[in-house]
One Martini backbone bead per residue (centre of mass of N, CA, C, O) as a GRO file, in nm:
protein
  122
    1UNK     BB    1   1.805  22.710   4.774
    2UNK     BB    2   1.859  22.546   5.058
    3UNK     BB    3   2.079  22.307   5.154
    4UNK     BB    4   1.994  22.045   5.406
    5UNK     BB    5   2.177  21.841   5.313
    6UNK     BB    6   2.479  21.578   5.267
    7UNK     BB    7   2.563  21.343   5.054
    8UNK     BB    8   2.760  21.062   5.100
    9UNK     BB    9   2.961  20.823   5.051
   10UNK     BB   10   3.053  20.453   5.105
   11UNK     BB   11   3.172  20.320   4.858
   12UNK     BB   12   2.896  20.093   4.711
   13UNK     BB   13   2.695  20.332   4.644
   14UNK     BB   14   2.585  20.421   4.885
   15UNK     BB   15   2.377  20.682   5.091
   16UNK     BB   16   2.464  20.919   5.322
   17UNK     BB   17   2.375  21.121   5.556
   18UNK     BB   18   2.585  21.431   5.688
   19UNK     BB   19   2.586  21.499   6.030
   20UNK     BB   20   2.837  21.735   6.052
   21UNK     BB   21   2.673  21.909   5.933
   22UNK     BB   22   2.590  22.209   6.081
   23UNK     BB   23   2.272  22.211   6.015
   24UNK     BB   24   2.193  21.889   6.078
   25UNK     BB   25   2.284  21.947   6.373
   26UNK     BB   26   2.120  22.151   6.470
   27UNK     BB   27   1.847  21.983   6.402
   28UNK     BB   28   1.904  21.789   6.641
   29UNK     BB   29   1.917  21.964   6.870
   30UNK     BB   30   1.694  22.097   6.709
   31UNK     BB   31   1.390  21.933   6.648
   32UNK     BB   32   1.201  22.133   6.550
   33UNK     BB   33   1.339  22.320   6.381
   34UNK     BB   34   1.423  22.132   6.172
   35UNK     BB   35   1.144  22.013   6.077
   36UNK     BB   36   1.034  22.254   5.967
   37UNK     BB   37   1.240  22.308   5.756
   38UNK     BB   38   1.180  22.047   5.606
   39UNK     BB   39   0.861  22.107   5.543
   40UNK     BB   40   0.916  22.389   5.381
   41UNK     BB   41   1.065  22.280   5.163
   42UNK     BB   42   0.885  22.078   5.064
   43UNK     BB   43   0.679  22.284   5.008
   44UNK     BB   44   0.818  22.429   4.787
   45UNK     BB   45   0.809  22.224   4.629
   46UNK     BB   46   0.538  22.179   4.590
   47UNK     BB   47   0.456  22.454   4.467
   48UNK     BB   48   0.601  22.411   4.247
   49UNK     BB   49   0.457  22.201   4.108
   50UNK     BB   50   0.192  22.278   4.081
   51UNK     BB   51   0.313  22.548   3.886
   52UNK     BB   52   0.510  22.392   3.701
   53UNK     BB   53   0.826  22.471   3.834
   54UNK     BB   54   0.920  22.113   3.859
   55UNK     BB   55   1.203  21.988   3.677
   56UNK     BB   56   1.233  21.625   3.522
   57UNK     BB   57   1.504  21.546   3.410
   58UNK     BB   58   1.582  21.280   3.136
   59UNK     BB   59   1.901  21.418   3.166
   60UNK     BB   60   2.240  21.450   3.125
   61UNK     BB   61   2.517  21.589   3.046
   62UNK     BB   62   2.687  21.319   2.882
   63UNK     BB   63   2.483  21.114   2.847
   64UNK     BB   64   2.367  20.871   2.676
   65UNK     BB   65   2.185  20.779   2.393
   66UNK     BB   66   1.948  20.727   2.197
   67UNK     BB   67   1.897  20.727   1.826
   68UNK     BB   68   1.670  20.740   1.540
   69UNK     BB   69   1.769  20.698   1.217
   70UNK     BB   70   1.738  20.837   0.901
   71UNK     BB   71   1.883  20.710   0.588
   72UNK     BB   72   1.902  20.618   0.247
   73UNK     BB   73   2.133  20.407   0.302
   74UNK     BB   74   2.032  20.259   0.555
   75UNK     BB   75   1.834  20.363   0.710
   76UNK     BB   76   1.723  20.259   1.032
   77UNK     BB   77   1.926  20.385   1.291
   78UNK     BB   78   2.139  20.366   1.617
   79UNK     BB   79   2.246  20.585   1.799
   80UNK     BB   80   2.556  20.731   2.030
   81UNK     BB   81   2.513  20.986   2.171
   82UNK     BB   82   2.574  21.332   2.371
   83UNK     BB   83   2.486  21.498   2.594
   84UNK     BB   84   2.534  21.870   2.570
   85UNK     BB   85   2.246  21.977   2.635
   86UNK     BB   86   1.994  22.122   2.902
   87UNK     BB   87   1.688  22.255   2.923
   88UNK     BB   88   1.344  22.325   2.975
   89UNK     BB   89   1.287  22.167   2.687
   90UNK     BB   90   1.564  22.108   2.597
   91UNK     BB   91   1.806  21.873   2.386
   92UNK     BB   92   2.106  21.814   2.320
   93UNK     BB   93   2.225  21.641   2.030
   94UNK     BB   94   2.381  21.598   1.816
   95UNK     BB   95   2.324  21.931   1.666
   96UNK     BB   96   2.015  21.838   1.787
   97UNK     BB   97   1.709  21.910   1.887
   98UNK     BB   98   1.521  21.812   2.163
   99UNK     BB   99   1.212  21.709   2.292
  100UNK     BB  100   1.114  21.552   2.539
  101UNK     BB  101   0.873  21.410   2.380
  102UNK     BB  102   1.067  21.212   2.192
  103UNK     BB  103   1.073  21.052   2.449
  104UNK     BB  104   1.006  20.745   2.307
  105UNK     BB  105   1.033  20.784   1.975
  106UNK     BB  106   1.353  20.881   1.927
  107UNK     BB  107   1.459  20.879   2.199
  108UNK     BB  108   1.686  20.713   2.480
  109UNK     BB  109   1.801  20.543   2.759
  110UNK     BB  110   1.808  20.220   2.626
  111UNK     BB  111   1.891  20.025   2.384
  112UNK     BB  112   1.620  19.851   2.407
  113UNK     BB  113   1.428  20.057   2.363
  114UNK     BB  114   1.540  20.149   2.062
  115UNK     BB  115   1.517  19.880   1.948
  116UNK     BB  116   1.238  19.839   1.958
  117UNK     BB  117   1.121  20.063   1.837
  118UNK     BB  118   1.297  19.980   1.538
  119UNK     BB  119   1.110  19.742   1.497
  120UNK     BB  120   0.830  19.846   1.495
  121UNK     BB  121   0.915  20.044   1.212
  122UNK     BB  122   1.008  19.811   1.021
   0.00000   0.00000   0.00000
């Protein structure tokens, strides 16, 4: 799919388009030809989701995850591995597969949120 927009950093954290790229100029220049392109595109996004094909991962390769993990001798404890890779359905981390569902039950975004519920389990 081709990409209509191109964002800039500004360097404070937000971003903004790039209006110099030769596509989004075009599109100024020629309004209708333009919209048309973005509502396009909107669609086929939209039509990927409808079919089940638009996969919003929960993570990407390099982020830190927590991990709660039992062993006998420590009993239960929050691990922090880095995502090794990223599948349609799995996740790698520290050498074994996590399916997404894990998320939220064994694998967590937040050190809070695994932090939580080590407590709950405990």
């Amino acid at each position: 799919m081709e990409r209509l927009t191109k964002r800039i950093s500004l360097g404070n954290g937000n971003t903004t388009v790039d209006f110099s790229n030769a596509r989004v100029g075009e599109f100024l220049t020629d309004h209708e030809k333009g919209v048309r392109a973005l509502f396009e595109q909107l669609a086929e996004y939209e039509d990927l989701e409808e079919q089940g094909r638009l996969l919003k991962l929960p993570c990407a390769v390099g982020d830190t995850v927590y991990t709660i993990y039992y062993d006998d001798e420590d009993g239960l404890f929050i691990e922090e591995p880095k995502v090794e890779e990223v599948s349609t359905h799995r996740v790698w981390i520290d050498s074994m597969y996590f399916d997404y569902d894990d998320f939220g039950k064994t694998v967590f975004l937040t050190r809070q949120e695994a932090a939580a519920k080590l407590a709950e389990m405990q």
